[in-house]
Amino acid sequence: MKTFTFNAAPGARRILLPVSIRQSFSFFHNFGYECSYSKATALLDTGASGSCISGLYARRNKFISLCDCEVLGVGGKYVSKVYYADIMLPGDILIRDIEVTDFFDNGKFDVIIGMDIITTGDFALSNYNDQMTVSFRCPPVNPPIDFGKLALGL
Amino acid sequence: MLESETEFYTSHHDEIVAGHIGEFVALEGAKVIGYFKNLEEAGIAMKGRVLGTFALKRCRNSEDEAVMIYEWERTLSA
């Protein structure tokens, strides 16, 4: 099992994580691509069904799209490019061959970690003393995290 | 880029994905090149072709095709 625990900046209202991302090695190395990792800032977003990469970040890092898909966002529908990527989370947690769509740049984060990745593990968010702490383990473990049982010492 | 493949996939979705949910399908124009269990298998099979001349999509049911993103930001301005 691999894990990471990350303390957000004081007063943070977003979960932003340092990650590394590259084009999917298992596919693109067959076409002569080196597929080296680039650093990125990722938003952990339970409101996203799939993971995403900013269009600007994809262009800068020469990601190659292999198809399109439809994305439903706050502003409505749009057609997005689809990339295949490997994402390295903190704690050396490697998520391979994930599909990522693109989103409009906002200057705040490069990647959105959606539920397709979050559901590969267990995820807890704590906010004691206004310090947001995120903890993640992969793969999931039984029993599930249950704060009610923890409060009763069970 | 890849408009004809996207159009073909969308208009023939049900028949293309039938029996292949979760697999990858490679398309060139209005033609299915092949189905692959994973990206590694697809990469080996498509090696030698030029990237950008074919599309590679994961086969999904219609209701799972769209990605949803709902990131809201509240702006407090004077």
PDB file of C-alpha atoms in Angstrom:
ATOM      1  CA  MET A   1       0.000   0.000   0.000  1.00  0.00           C
ATOM      2  CA  LYS A   2       1.214   3.516  -0.805  1.00  0.00           C
ATOM      3  CA  THR A   3       0.115   6.663   1.014  1.00  0.00           C
ATOM      4  CA  PHE A   4       0.590  10.392   1.213  1.00  0.00           C
ATOM      5  CA  THR A   5      -0.474  13.040   3.699  1.00  0.00           C
ATOM      6  CA  PHE A   6      -0.371  16.641   2.588  1.00  0.00           C
ATOM      7  CA  ASN A   7      -0.862  19.836   4.590  1.00  0.00           C
ATOM      8  CA  ALA A   8      -2.461  22.621   2.561  1.00  0.00           C
ATOM      9  CA  ALA A   9      -1.458  26.245   2.997  1.00  0.00           C
ATOM     10  CA  PRO A  10      -3.155  27.920   6.000  1.00  0.00           C
ATOM     11  CA  GLY A  11      -6.683  29.047   5.147  1.00  0.00           C
ATOM     12  CA  ALA A  12      -6.725  27.142   1.858  1.00  0.00           C
ATOM     13  CA  ARG A  13     -10.133  26.426   0.359  1.00  0.00           C
ATOM     14  CA  ARG A  14      -8.862  24.205  -2.409  1.00  0.00           C
ATOM     15  CA  ILE A  15      -6.884  20.982  -2.242  1.00  0.00           C
ATOM     16  CA  LEU A  16      -3.850  21.655  -4.424  1.00  0.00           C
ATOM     17  CA  LEU A  17      -1.211  18.942  -4.717  1.00  0.00           C
ATOM     18  CA  PRO A  18       2.193  18.764  -6.380  1.00  0.00           C
ATOM     19  CA  VAL A  19       2.109  16.013  -9.022  1.00  0.00           C
ATOM     20  CA  SER A  20       4.115  14.914 -12.038  1.00  0.00           C
ATOM     21  CA  ILE A  21       2.538  14.032 -15.361  1.00  0.00           C
ATOM     22  CA  ARG A  22       3.665  12.579 -18.672  1.00  0.00           C
ATOM     23  CA  GLN A  23       2.059  11.147 -21.775  1.00  0.00           C
ATOM     24  CA  SER A  24       1.144   7.505 -21.342  1.00  0.00           C
ATOM     25  CA  PHE A  25       4.440   5.637 -21.582  1.00  0.00           C
ATOM     26  CA  SER A  26       2.870   2.312 -22.468  1.00  0.00           C
ATOM     27  CA  PHE A  27       1.403   3.788 -25.665  1.00  0.00           C
ATOM     28  CA  PHE A  28       3.700   6.621 -26.740  1.00  0.00           C
ATOM     29  CA  HIS A  29       7.065   4.890 -26.283  1.00  0.00           C
ATOM     30  CA  ASN A  30       6.079   2.801 -29.301  1.00  0.00           C
ATOM     31  CA  PHE A  31       6.197   6.006 -31.353  1.00  0.00           C
ATOM     32  CA  GLY A  32       9.639   7.108 -30.183  1.00  0.00           C
ATOM     33  CA  TYR A  33       8.517   9.528 -27.467  1.00  0.00           C
ATOM     34  CA  GLU A  34      10.687   9.841 -24.388  1.00  0.00           C
ATOM     35  CA  CYS A  35       7.667  10.486 -22.124  1.00  0.00           C
ATOM     36  CA  SER A  36       9.508  12.339 -19.368  1.00  0.00           C
ATOM     37  CA  TYR A  37       7.592  13.686 -16.375  1.00  0.00           C
ATOM     38  CA  SER A  38       6.795  17.382 -15.893  1.00  0.00           C
ATOM     39  CA  LYS A  39       5.834  18.950 -12.599  1.00  0.00           C
ATOM     40  CA  ALA A  40       2.301  20.290 -12.233  1.00  0.00           C
ATOM     41  CA  THR A  41      -0.107  21.644  -9.635  1.00  0.00           C
ATOM     42  CA  ALA A  42      -3.246  19.530  -9.336  1.00  0.00           C
ATOM     43  CA  LEU A  43      -6.667  20.301  -7.873  1.00  0.00           C
ATOM     44  CA  LEU A  44      -8.263  17.364  -6.084  1.00  0.00           C
ATOM     45  CA  ASP A  45     -11.881  17.664  -7.241  1.00  0.00           C
ATOM     46  CA  THR A  46     -14.647  15.288  -6.176  1.00  0.00           C
ATOM     47  CA  GLY A  47     -16.969  17.243  -8.497  1.00  0.00           C
ATOM     48  CA  ALA A  48     -15.142  16.041 -11.589  1.00  0.00           C
ATOM     49  CA  SER A  49     -16.044  12.591 -12.903  1.00  0.00           C
ATOM     50  CA  GLY A  50     -12.814  12.428 -14.899  1.00  0.00           C
ATOM     51  CA  SER A  51      -9.374  13.941 -14.669  1.00  0.00           C
ATOM     52  CA  CYS A  52      -8.313  16.909 -16.794  1.00  0.00           C
ATOM     53  CA  ILE A  53      -5.288  18.899 -17.889  1.00  0.00           C
ATOM     54  CA  SER A  54      -5.214  22.566 -18.821  1.00  0.00           C
ATOM     55  CA  GLY A  55      -5.076  23.196 -22.557  1.00  0.00           C
ATOM     56  CA  LEU A  56      -2.082  25.486 -22.135  1.00  0.00           C
ATOM     57  CA  TYR A  57      -0.186  22.885 -20.093  1.00  0.00           C
ATOM     58  CA  ALA A  58      -0.940  20.227 -22.721  1.00  0.00           C
ATOM     59  CA  ARG A  59       0.349  22.444 -25.533  1.00  0.00           C
ATOM     60  CA  ARG A  60       3.480  23.492 -23.632  1.00  0.00           C
ATOM     61  CA  ASN A  61       4.346  19.888 -22.907  1.00  0.00           C
ATOM     62  CA  LYS A  62       3.475  18.745 -26.448  1.00  0.00           C
ATOM     63  CA  PHE A  63       0.783  16.309 -25.433  1.00  0.00           C
ATOM     64  CA  ILE A  64      -0.779  14.572 -28.419  1.00  0.00           C
ATOM     65  CA  SER A  65      -4.546  14.109 -28.502  1.00  0.00           C
ATOM     66  CA  LEU A  66      -5.863  10.811 -29.838  1.00  0.00           C
ATOM     67  CA  CYS A  67      -9.582  11.664 -29.835  1.00  0.00           C
ATOM     68  CA  ASP A  68     -12.225  14.143 -28.682  1.00  0.00           C
ATOM     69  CA  CYS A  69     -15.018  13.920 -26.151  1.00  0.00           C
ATOM     70  CA  GLU A  70     -17.817  16.012 -24.699  1.00  0.00           C
ATOM     71  CA  VAL A  71     -17.338  17.760 -21.363  1.00  0.00           C
ATOM     72  CA  LEU A  72     -20.137  19.197 -19.210  1.00  0.00           C
ATOM     73  CA  GLY A  73     -18.859  22.066 -17.073  1.00  0.00           C
ATOM     74  CA  VAL A  74     -20.234  24.995 -15.121  1.00  0.00           C
ATOM     75  CA  GLY A  75     -20.379  27.084 -18.308  1.00  0.00           C
ATOM     76  CA  GLY A  76     -22.101  24.376 -20.368  1.00  0.00           C
ATOM     77  CA  LYS A  77     -20.921  21.742 -22.856  1.00  0.00           C
ATOM     78  CA  TYR A  78     -17.759  21.849 -24.880  1.00  0.00           C
ATOM     79  CA  VAL A  79     -15.787  19.446 -27.038  1.00  0.00           C
ATOM     80  CA  SER A  80     -12.439  18.589 -25.525  1.00  0.00           C
ATOM     81  CA  LYS A  81      -9.332  16.891 -26.753  1.00  0.00           C
ATOM     82  CA  VAL A  82      -8.556  13.626 -24.967  1.00  0.00           C
ATOM     83  CA  TYR A  83      -5.013  12.756 -23.899  1.00  0.00           C
ATOM     84  CA  TYR A  84      -3.657   9.577 -22.335  1.00  0.00           C
ATOM     85  CA  ALA A  85      -1.350  10.195 -19.403  1.00  0.00           C
ATOM     86  CA  ASP A  86       0.494   8.755 -16.419  1.00  0.00           C
ATOM     87  CA  ILE A  87       0.103  10.838 -13.245  1.00  0.00           C
ATOM     88  CA  MET A  88       2.475  10.497 -10.301  1.00  0.00           C
ATOM     89  CA  LEU A  89       0.823  11.604  -7.059  1.00  0.00           C
ATOM     90  CA  PRO A  90       2.812  12.399  -3.901  1.00  0.00           C
ATOM     91  CA  GLY A  91       4.076   9.249  -2.161  1.00  0.00           C
ATOM     92  CA  ASP A  92       5.114   7.777  -5.534  1.00  0.00           C
ATOM     93  CA  ILE A  93       1.536   6.712  -6.270  1.00  0.00           C
ATOM     94  CA  LEU A  94       1.516   6.140 -10.022  1.00  0.00           C
ATOM     95  CA  ILE A  95      -1.774   6.219 -11.907  1.00  0.00           C
ATOM     96  CA  ARG A  96      -1.087   4.848 -15.375  1.00  0.00           C
ATOM     97  CA  ASP A  97      -2.888   5.222 -18.684  1.00  0.00           C
ATOM     98  CA  ILE A  98      -5.532   7.620 -17.452  1.00  0.00           C
ATOM     99  CA  GLU A  99      -7.718   9.548 -19.912  1.00  0.00           C
ATOM    100  CA  VAL A 100      -7.581  13.305 -19.396  1.00  0.00           C
ATOM    101  CA  THR A 101      -9.685  15.943 -21.115  1.00  0.00           C
ATOM    102  CA  ASP A 102      -8.706  19.597 -21.309  1.00  0.00           C
ATOM    103  CA  PHE A 103     -10.043  22.665 -19.528  1.00  0.00           C
ATOM    104  CA  PHE A 104      -9.544  26.390 -19.926  1.00  0.00           C
ATOM    105  CA  ASP A 105      -6.487  27.740 -18.143  1.00  0.00           C
ATOM    106  CA  ASN A 106      -7.108  29.612 -14.934  1.00  0.00           C
ATOM    107  CA  GLY A 107      -3.532  30.265 -13.769  1.00  0.00           C
ATOM    108  CA  LYS A 108      -4.197  28.394 -10.521  1.00  0.00           C
ATOM    109  CA  PHE A 109      -3.704  24.726 -11.348  1.00  0.00           C
ATOM    110  CA  ASP A 110      -2.607  22.621 -14.314  1.00  0.00           C
ATOM    111  CA  VAL A 111      -4.381  19.339 -13.614  1.00  0.00           C
ATOM    112  CA  ILE A 112      -7.719  18.294 -12.110  1.00  0.00           C
ATOM    113  CA  ILE A 113      -7.612  14.993 -10.247  1.00  0.00           C
ATOM    114  CA  GLY A 114     -11.131  13.656 -10.671  1.00  0.00           C
ATOM    115  CA  MET A 115     -13.122  10.771  -9.269  1.00  0.00           C
ATOM    116  CA  ASP A 116     -11.572   8.330 -11.736  1.00  0.00           C
ATOM    117  CA  ILE A 117      -8.326   8.660  -9.740  1.00  0.00           C
ATOM    118  CA  ILE A 118      -9.772   9.397  -6.283  1.00  0.00           C
ATOM    119  CA  THR A 119     -11.758   6.146  -6.376  1.00  0.00           C
ATOM    120  CA  THR A 120      -8.574   4.103  -6.795  1.00  0.00           C
ATOM    121  CA  GLY A 121      -7.915   4.642  -3.075  1.00  0.00           C
ATOM    122  CA  ASP A 122      -9.229   5.941   0.253  1.00  0.00           C
ATOM    123  CA  PHE A 123      -9.338   9.665   0.904  1.00  0.00           C
ATOM    124  CA  ALA A 124      -9.752  11.675   4.123  1.00  0.00           C
ATOM    125  CA  LEU A 125      -9.866  15.423   4.726  1.00  0.00           C
ATOM    126  CA  SER A 126      -9.184  16.942   8.158  1.00  0.00           C
ATOM    127  CA  ASN A 127      -9.427  20.577   9.208  1.00  0.00           C
ATOM    128  CA  TYR A 128      -8.311  20.770  12.832  1.00  0.00           C
ATOM    129  CA  ASN A 129      -7.232  24.283  13.850  1.00  0.00           C
ATOM    130  CA  ASP A 130      -8.043  25.565  10.341  1.00  0.00           C
ATOM    131  CA  GLN A 131      -5.217  23.439   8.926  1.00  0.00           C
ATOM    132  CA  MET A 132      -6.453  21.423   5.979  1.00  0.00           C
ATOM    133  CA  THR A 133      -4.771  18.026   5.795  1.00  0.00           C
ATOM    134  CA  VAL A 134      -5.396  15.525   3.039  1.00  0.00           C
ATOM    135  CA  SER A 135      -4.510  11.881   3.392  1.00  0.00           C
ATOM    136  CA  PHE A 136      -4.758   9.259   0.675  1.00  0.00           C
ATOM    137  CA  ARG A 137      -3.940   5.575   0.472  1.00  0.00           C
ATOM    138  CA  CYS A 138      -3.950   3.297  -2.518  1.00  0.00           C
ATOM    139  CA  PRO A 139      -5.317   0.677  -2.984  1.00  0.00           C
ATOM    140  CA  PRO A 140      -8.428   0.966  -0.760  1.00  0.00           C
ATOM    141  CA  VAL A 141      -8.375  -0.840   2.585  1.00  0.00           C
ATOM    142  CA  ASN A 142     -11.094  -2.576   4.577  1.00  0.00           C
ATOM    143  CA  PRO A 143     -12.703  -1.409   6.857  1.00  0.00           C
ATOM    144  CA  PRO A 144     -13.738   1.904   5.254  1.00  0.00           C
ATOM    145  CA  ILE A 145     -12.912   5.144   7.081  1.00  0.00           C
ATOM    146  CA  ASP A 146     -15.796   5.769   9.507  1.00  0.00           C
ATOM    147  CA  PHE A 147     -15.510   8.821  11.762  1.00  0.00           C
ATOM    148  CA  GLY A 148     -18.527   7.705  13.774  1.00  0.00           C
ATOM    149  CA  LYS A 149     -16.819   4.442  14.757  1.00  0.00           C
ATOM    150  CA  LEU A 150     -13.527   6.267  15.408  1.00  0.00           C
ATOM    151  CA  ALA A 151     -15.349   8.632  17.808  1.00  0.00           C
ATOM    152  CA  LEU A 152     -16.661   5.597  19.707  1.00  0.00           C
ATOM    153  CA  GLY A 153     -13.218   3.993  19.750  1.00  0.00           C
ATOM    154  CA  LEU A 154     -14.406   1.113  17.543  1.00  0.00           C
TER     155      LEU A 154
ATOM    156  CA  MET B   1      -8.092  16.967 -36.614  1.00  0.00           C
ATOM    157  CA  LEU B   2      -9.740  13.546 -36.258  1.00  0.00           C
ATOM    158  CA  GLU B   3     -13.123  15.066 -37.103  1.00  0.00           C
ATOM    159  CA  SER B   4     -14.085  12.246 -39.461  1.00  0.00           C
ATOM    160  CA  GLU B   5     -13.192   9.618 -36.858  1.00  0.00           C
ATOM    161  CA  THR B   6     -15.164  11.470 -34.167  1.00  0.00           C
ATOM    162  CA  GLU B   7     -18.144  11.815 -36.496  1.00  0.00           C
ATOM    163  CA  PHE B   8     -17.990   8.120 -37.407  1.00  0.00           C
ATOM    164  CA  TYR B   9     -17.689   7.064 -33.746  1.00  0.00           C
ATOM    165  CA  THR B  10     -20.596   9.273 -32.682  1.00  0.00           C
ATOM    166  CA  SER B  11     -22.913   8.233 -35.494  1.00  0.00           C
ATOM    167  CA  HIS B  12     -22.137   4.505 -35.154  1.00  0.00           C
ATOM    168  CA  HIS B  13     -21.546   4.461 -31.408  1.00  0.00           C
ATOM    169  CA  ASP B  14     -23.730   1.555 -30.387  1.00  0.00           C
ATOM    170  CA  GLU B  15     -22.474  -0.847 -33.030  1.00  0.00           C
ATOM    171  CA  ILE B  16     -18.808   0.146 -32.491  1.00  0.00           C
ATOM    172  CA  VAL B  17     -18.831  -0.411 -28.718  1.00  0.00           C
ATOM    173  CA  ALA B  18     -21.088  -3.501 -28.686  1.00  0.00           C
ATOM    174  CA  GLY B  19     -19.206  -6.299 -26.925  1.00  0.00           C
ATOM    175  CA  HIS B  20     -16.139  -4.087 -26.387  1.00  0.00           C
ATOM    176  CA  ILE B  21     -16.995  -1.912 -23.360  1.00  0.00           C
ATOM    177  CA  GLY B  22     -13.787  -0.966 -21.527  1.00  0.00           C
ATOM    178  CA  GLU B  23     -11.562  -1.783 -24.495  1.00  0.00           C
ATOM    179  CA  PHE B  24      -9.872   0.734 -26.808  1.00  0.00           C
ATOM    180  CA  VAL B  25     -10.919   1.088 -30.434  1.00  0.00           C
ATOM    181  CA  ALA B  26      -8.665   2.526 -33.131  1.00  0.00           C
ATOM    182  CA  LEU B  27     -10.418   4.355 -35.968  1.00  0.00           C
ATOM    183  CA  GLU B  28      -9.136   5.679 -39.257  1.00  0.00           C
ATOM    184  CA  GLY B  29     -11.687   7.745 -41.149  1.00  0.00           C
ATOM    185  CA  ALA B  30     -14.918   5.744 -41.209  1.00  0.00           C
ATOM    186  CA  LYS B  31     -13.182   2.459 -40.514  1.00  0.00           C
ATOM    187  CA  VAL B  32     -12.444   0.436 -37.383  1.00  0.00           C
ATOM    188  CA  ILE B  33      -8.792  -0.645 -37.425  1.00  0.00           C
ATOM    189  CA  GLY B  34      -8.953  -2.784 -34.311  1.00  0.00           C
ATOM    190  CA  TYR B  35      -9.888  -3.294 -30.671  1.00  0.00           C
ATOM    191  CA  PHE B  36      -7.335  -3.512 -27.871  1.00  0.00           C
ATOM    192  CA  LYS B  37      -7.582  -4.519 -24.218  1.00  0.00           C
ATOM    193  CA  ASN B  38      -5.264  -1.733 -23.035  1.00  0.00           C
ATOM    194  CA  LEU B  39      -3.069   1.133 -24.236  1.00  0.00           C
ATOM    195  CA  GLU B  40       0.061  -0.983 -24.296  1.00  0.00           C
ATOM    196  CA  GLU B  41      -1.536  -3.467 -26.682  1.00  0.00           C
ATOM    197  CA  ALA B  42      -2.825  -0.568 -28.803  1.00  0.00           C
ATOM    198  CA  GLY B  43       0.628   1.031 -28.934  1.00  0.00           C
ATOM    199  CA  ILE B  44       2.279  -2.172 -30.114  1.00  0.00           C
ATOM    200  CA  ALA B  45      -0.385  -2.750 -32.764  1.00  0.00           C
ATOM    201  CA  MET B  46      -0.366   0.849 -34.053  1.00  0.00           C
ATOM    202  CA  LYS B  47       3.425   1.224 -34.064  1.00  0.00           C
ATOM    203  CA  GLY B  48       4.592   2.418 -37.459  1.00  0.00           C
ATOM    204  CA  ARG B  49       1.455   4.466 -38.125  1.00  0.00           C
ATOM    205  CA  VAL B  50       1.584   8.256 -37.946  1.00  0.00           C
ATOM    206  CA  LEU B  51       0.076   9.859 -34.841  1.00  0.00           C
ATOM    207  CA  GLY B  52      -2.739  12.178 -35.841  1.00  0.00           C
ATOM    208  CA  THR B  53      -3.929   9.978 -38.691  1.00  0.00           C
ATOM    209  CA  PHE B  54      -6.027   7.735 -36.443  1.00  0.00           C
ATOM    210  CA  ALA B  55      -8.172   8.104 -33.342  1.00  0.00           C
ATOM    211  CA  LEU B  56      -8.004   5.935 -30.260  1.00  0.00           C
ATOM    212  CA  LYS B  57     -11.037   5.906 -27.984  1.00  0.00           C
ATOM    213  CA  ARG B  58     -12.122   3.895 -24.966  1.00  0.00           C
ATOM    214  CA  CYS B  59     -15.429   2.125 -25.645  1.00  0.00           C
ATOM    215  CA  ARG B  60     -18.110   3.295 -23.231  1.00  0.00           C
ATOM    216  CA  ASN B  61     -21.857   3.176 -22.879  1.00  0.00           C
ATOM    217  CA  SER B  62     -23.571   6.368 -24.056  1.00  0.00           C
ATOM    218  CA  GLU B  63     -24.341   7.538 -20.525  1.00  0.00           C
ATOM    219  CA  ASP B  64     -20.657   7.324 -19.564  1.00  0.00           C
ATOM    220  CA  GLU B  65     -19.306   9.131 -22.606  1.00  0.00           C
ATOM    221  CA  ALA B  66     -19.299  12.704 -21.267  1.00  0.00           C
ATOM    222  CA  VAL B  67     -16.930  13.934 -18.557  1.00  0.00           C
ATOM    223  CA  MET B  68     -18.468  16.234 -15.946  1.00  0.00           C
ATOM    224  CA  ILE B  69     -16.532  19.013 -14.237  1.00  0.00           C
ATOM    225  CA  TYR B  70     -18.174  21.266 -11.682  1.00  0.00           C
ATOM    226  CA  GLU B  71     -15.625  23.513 -10.018  1.00  0.00           C
ATOM    227  CA  TRP B  72     -17.314  26.588  -8.636  1.00  0.00           C
ATOM    228  CA  GLU B  73     -15.567  29.700  -7.479  1.00  0.00           C
ATOM    229  CA  ARG B  74     -17.260  32.339  -5.386  1.00  0.00           C
ATOM    230  CA  THR B  75     -15.994  35.834  -5.995  1.00  0.00           C
ATOM    231  CA  LEU B  76     -16.612  38.434  -3.337  1.00  0.00           C
ATOM    232  CA  SER B  77     -16.184  41.882  -4.789  1.00  0.00           C
ATOM    233  CA  ALA B  78     -16.988  45.284  -3.350  1.00  0.00           C
TER     234      ALA B  78
END
